[in-house]
Amino acid sequence: MPRATGTFEVTRWDATPYDDRDGLALARVEVGKTFHGDVEGTAEAALTTASTPVEGSMAYVAIERMTVSVHGRSGVFLLQHGAAMERGRAEGLWVTVVPDSGSGELAGISGRMWISVNEDGGHDYALEYELP
């Protein structure tokens, strides 16, 4: 399975809180990203975040539209995200290509992505994917 790696930067983070009762804070967040490396292009994501009164405990879900080239093949596809942290420890993160969401030269793409924060506070990614 091919593997695409590189970095991305968050270019926009617009959070709108919509529920903050009982110490549980929910927000809708619009995010913009620029990808570099084997994946080149931009992405727009819509997140729902949930924070608790306990420092570092939170979760999010998201749908992200990727307008990119992957190893030189251009198109658009969607990613579905989910993650949870408990007291600052990652308890789970998954990012999956939405089935049948690819278009252009990325039609039929499937796979999943891993995201990590590097020592400098930047973001690294690895996308394992298949194309027909």
PDB file of C-alpha atoms in Angstrom:
ATOM      1  CA  MET A   1       0.000   0.000   0.000  1.00  0.00           C
ATOM      2  CA  PRO A   2       1.528   3.368  -0.969  1.00  0.00           C
ATOM      3  CA  ARG A   3       2.395   5.743   1.872  1.00  0.00           C
ATOM      4  CA  ALA A   4       2.407   9.547   1.507  1.00  0.00           C
ATOM      5  CA  THR A   5       4.135  11.585   4.225  1.00  0.00           C
ATOM      6  CA  GLY A   6       4.809  15.221   4.998  1.00  0.00           C
ATOM      7  CA  THR A   7       3.615  18.127   7.109  1.00  0.00           C
ATOM      8  CA  PHE A   8       0.656  20.464   7.280  1.00  0.00           C
ATOM      9  CA  GLU A   9       0.037  23.837   8.823  1.00  0.00           C
ATOM     10  CA  VAL A  10      -3.223  25.075  10.291  1.00  0.00           C
ATOM     11  CA  THR A  11      -4.032  28.333   8.485  1.00  0.00           C
ATOM     12  CA  ARG A  12      -7.424  29.032  10.045  1.00  0.00           C
ATOM     13  CA  TRP A  13      -9.138  28.082  13.328  1.00  0.00           C
ATOM     14  CA  ASP A  14     -12.533  29.718  13.886  1.00  0.00           C
ATOM     15  CA  ALA A  15     -14.277  28.295  16.969  1.00  0.00           C
ATOM     16  CA  THR A  16     -17.875  29.106  17.882  1.00  0.00           C
ATOM     17  CA  PRO A  17     -18.964  27.809  21.307  1.00  0.00           C
ATOM     18  CA  TYR A  18     -22.601  26.699  21.344  1.00  0.00           C
ATOM     19  CA  ASP A  19     -23.150  24.874  24.651  1.00  0.00           C
ATOM     20  CA  ASP A  20     -21.292  25.411  27.928  1.00  0.00           C
ATOM     21  CA  ARG A  21     -23.450  23.843  30.633  1.00  0.00           C
ATOM     22  CA  ASP A  22     -22.326  21.784  33.617  1.00  0.00           C
ATOM     23  CA  GLY A  23     -18.667  22.432  32.784  1.00  0.00           C
ATOM     24  CA  LEU A  24     -18.933  20.618  29.448  1.00  0.00           C
ATOM     25  CA  ALA A  25     -18.066  22.902  26.537  1.00  0.00           C
ATOM     26  CA  LEU A  26     -19.150  22.154  22.983  1.00  0.00           C
ATOM     27  CA  ALA A  27     -17.977  24.164  19.975  1.00  0.00           C
ATOM     28  CA  ARG A  28     -18.138  24.134  16.201  1.00  0.00           C
ATOM     29  CA  VAL A  29     -14.797  24.865  14.580  1.00  0.00           C
ATOM     30  CA  GLU A  30     -13.955  25.743  10.973  1.00  0.00           C
ATOM     31  CA  VAL A  31     -10.365  24.820  10.117  1.00  0.00           C
ATOM     32  CA  GLY A  32      -8.150  25.532   7.114  1.00  0.00           C
ATOM     33  CA  LYS A  33      -4.926  23.622   6.390  1.00  0.00           C
ATOM     34  CA  THR A  34      -2.103  23.653   3.855  1.00  0.00           C
ATOM     35  CA  PHE A  35      -0.383  20.314   3.133  1.00  0.00           C
ATOM     36  CA  HIS A  36       3.249  19.878   2.052  1.00  0.00           C
ATOM     37  CA  GLY A  37       5.211  16.796   1.018  1.00  0.00           C
ATOM     38  CA  ASP A  38       3.764  13.803  -0.816  1.00  0.00           C
ATOM     39  CA  VAL A  39       0.333  15.422  -0.362  1.00  0.00           C
ATOM     40  CA  GLU A  40       0.244  19.003  -1.712  1.00  0.00           C
ATOM     41  CA  GLY A  41      -2.736  21.317  -1.475  1.00  0.00           C
ATOM     42  CA  THR A  42      -5.349  22.650   0.903  1.00  0.00           C
ATOM     43  CA  ALA A  43      -8.081  21.304   3.146  1.00  0.00           C
ATOM     44  CA  GLU A  44     -11.157  22.679   4.890  1.00  0.00           C
ATOM     45  CA  ALA A  45     -12.634  20.895   7.897  1.00  0.00           C
ATOM     46  CA  ALA A  46     -15.739  21.246  10.058  1.00  0.00           C
ATOM     47  CA  LEU A  47     -15.156  20.013  13.611  1.00  0.00           C
ATOM     48  CA  THR A  48     -17.323  19.556  16.664  1.00  0.00           C
ATOM     49  CA  THR A  49     -15.228  19.685  19.835  1.00  0.00           C
ATOM     50  CA  ALA A  50     -16.097  18.686  23.397  1.00  0.00           C
ATOM     51  CA  SER A  51     -14.100  19.764  26.465  1.00  0.00           C
ATOM     52  CA  THR A  52     -14.547  18.677  30.073  1.00  0.00           C
ATOM     53  CA  PRO A  53     -13.654  20.430  33.337  1.00  0.00           C
ATOM     54  CA  VAL A  54     -10.613  18.123  33.623  1.00  0.00           C
ATOM     55  CA  GLU A  55      -7.499  19.689  32.084  1.00  0.00           C
ATOM     56  CA  GLY A  56      -6.515  17.863  28.886  1.00  0.00           C
ATOM     57  CA  SER A  57      -9.669  15.730  28.568  1.00  0.00           C
ATOM     58  CA  MET A  58     -11.516  16.379  25.321  1.00  0.00           C
ATOM     59  CA  ALA A  59     -12.765  14.870  22.071  1.00  0.00           C
ATOM     60  CA  TYR A  60     -13.537  15.907  18.510  1.00  0.00           C
ATOM     61  CA  VAL A  61     -15.169  14.617  15.343  1.00  0.00           C
ATOM     62  CA  ALA A  62     -14.727  16.150  11.899  1.00  0.00           C
ATOM     63  CA  ILE A  63     -15.268  15.932   8.163  1.00  0.00           C
ATOM     64  CA  GLU A  64     -12.440  17.346   6.038  1.00  0.00           C
ATOM     65  CA  ARG A  65     -12.462  18.184   2.304  1.00  0.00           C
ATOM     66  CA  MET A  66      -9.013  17.585   0.781  1.00  0.00           C
ATOM     67  CA  THR A  67      -8.280  19.462  -2.478  1.00  0.00           C
ATOM     68  CA  VAL A  68      -4.835  18.041  -3.122  1.00  0.00           C
ATOM     69  CA  SER A  69      -2.438  16.035  -5.207  1.00  0.00           C
ATOM     70  CA  VAL A  70      -1.180  12.740  -3.779  1.00  0.00           C
ATOM     71  CA  HIS A  71       2.103  11.592  -5.316  1.00  0.00           C
ATOM     72  CA  GLY A  72       1.266  13.830  -8.289  1.00  0.00           C
ATOM     73  CA  ARG A  73      -2.348  12.669  -8.809  1.00  0.00           C
ATOM     74  CA  SER A  74      -4.845  15.531  -8.337  1.00  0.00           C
ATOM     75  CA  GLY A  75      -8.407  15.539  -7.082  1.00  0.00           C
ATOM     76  CA  VAL A  76     -10.679  15.915  -4.105  1.00  0.00           C
ATOM     77  CA  PHE A  77     -11.656  13.457  -1.364  1.00  0.00           C
ATOM     78  CA  LEU A  78     -13.123  13.526   2.133  1.00  0.00           C
ATOM     79  CA  LEU A  79     -11.644  12.425   5.456  1.00  0.00           C
ATOM     80  CA  GLN A  80     -13.602  11.503   8.576  1.00  0.00           C
ATOM     81  CA  HIS A  81     -11.834  12.189  11.914  1.00  0.00           C
ATOM     82  CA  GLY A  82     -12.421  11.159  15.506  1.00  0.00           C
ATOM     83  CA  ALA A  83     -10.196  11.568  18.561  1.00  0.00           C
ATOM     84  CA  ALA A  84     -10.247  11.592  22.349  1.00  0.00           C
ATOM     85  CA  MET A  85      -7.724  12.673  24.981  1.00  0.00           C
ATOM     86  CA  GLU A  86      -7.737  11.811  28.675  1.00  0.00           C
ATOM     87  CA  ARG A  87      -5.772  14.222  30.861  1.00  0.00           C
ATOM     88  CA  GLY A  88      -3.460  15.045  27.954  1.00  0.00           C
ATOM     89  CA  ARG A  89      -2.924  11.435  26.821  1.00  0.00           C
ATOM     90  CA  ALA A  90      -4.231  10.493  23.405  1.00  0.00           C
ATOM     91  CA  GLU A  91      -6.758   7.706  23.912  1.00  0.00           C
ATOM     92  CA  GLY A  92      -7.504   7.283  20.255  1.00  0.00           C
ATOM     93  CA  LEU A  93      -7.283   9.044  16.914  1.00  0.00           C
ATOM     94  CA  TRP A  94      -8.611   7.774  13.641  1.00  0.00           C
ATOM     95  CA  VAL A  95      -8.777   9.462  10.263  1.00  0.00           C
ATOM     96  CA  THR A  96     -10.366   7.490   7.430  1.00  0.00           C
ATOM     97  CA  VAL A  97     -10.978   8.264   3.758  1.00  0.00           C
ATOM     98  CA  VAL A  98     -14.764   8.438   3.244  1.00  0.00           C
ATOM     99  CA  PRO A  99     -15.652   5.612   0.822  1.00  0.00           C
ATOM    100  CA  ASP A 100     -16.410   6.687  -2.764  1.00  0.00           C
ATOM    101  CA  SER A 101     -15.581  10.350  -2.019  1.00  0.00           C
ATOM    102  CA  GLY A 102     -12.625  10.658  -4.398  1.00  0.00           C
ATOM    103  CA  SER A 103     -12.811  12.579  -7.679  1.00  0.00           C
ATOM    104  CA  GLY A 104     -10.499  13.460 -10.547  1.00  0.00           C
ATOM    105  CA  GLU A 105      -7.307  11.402 -10.522  1.00  0.00           C
ATOM    106  CA  LEU A 106      -8.136  10.407  -6.920  1.00  0.00           C
ATOM    107  CA  ALA A 107     -11.431   8.679  -7.823  1.00  0.00           C
ATOM    108  CA  GLY A 108     -11.697   5.402  -5.913  1.00  0.00           C
ATOM    109  CA  ILE A 109      -9.147   6.357  -3.235  1.00  0.00           C
ATOM    110  CA  SER A 110      -9.364   4.465   0.063  1.00  0.00           C
ATOM    111  CA  GLY A 111      -7.189   4.379   3.149  1.00  0.00           C
ATOM    112  CA  ARG A 112      -6.430   6.127   6.402  1.00  0.00           C
ATOM    113  CA  MET A 113      -4.250   8.923   7.745  1.00  0.00           C
ATOM    114  CA  TRP A 114      -2.180   9.273  10.894  1.00  0.00           C
ATOM    115  CA  ILE A 115      -1.478  12.690  12.388  1.00  0.00           C
ATOM    116  CA  SER A 116       1.111  13.579  15.020  1.00  0.00           C
ATOM    117  CA  VAL A 117       2.506  16.737  16.580  1.00  0.00           C
ATOM    118  CA  ASN A 118       6.272  17.010  16.098  1.00  0.00           C
ATOM    119  CA  GLU A 119       8.887  18.435  18.496  1.00  0.00           C
ATOM    120  CA  ASP A 120       8.494  21.948  17.043  1.00  0.00           C
ATOM    121  CA  GLY A 121       4.714  21.913  17.564  1.00  0.00           C
ATOM    122  CA  GLY A 122       4.048  21.390  13.847  1.00  0.00           C
ATOM    123  CA  HIS A 123       1.934  18.602  12.392  1.00  0.00           C
ATOM    124  CA  ASP A 124       3.188  15.514  10.553  1.00  0.00           C
ATOM    125  CA  TYR A 125       0.950  13.163   8.571  1.00  0.00           C
ATOM    126  CA  ALA A 126       1.179   9.741   6.976  1.00  0.00           C
ATOM    127  CA  LEU A 127      -1.499   8.684   4.479  1.00  0.00           C
ATOM    128  CA  GLU A 128      -1.677   4.996   3.565  1.00  0.00           C
ATOM    129  CA  TYR A 129      -3.912   4.696   0.525  1.00  0.00           C
ATOM    130  CA  GLU A 130      -4.974   2.606  -2.424  1.00  0.00           C
ATOM    131  CA  LEU A 131      -6.144   3.755  -5.841  1.00  0.00           C
ATOM    132  CA  PRO A 132      -7.693   1.578  -8.541  1.00  0.00           C
TER     133      PRO A 132
END
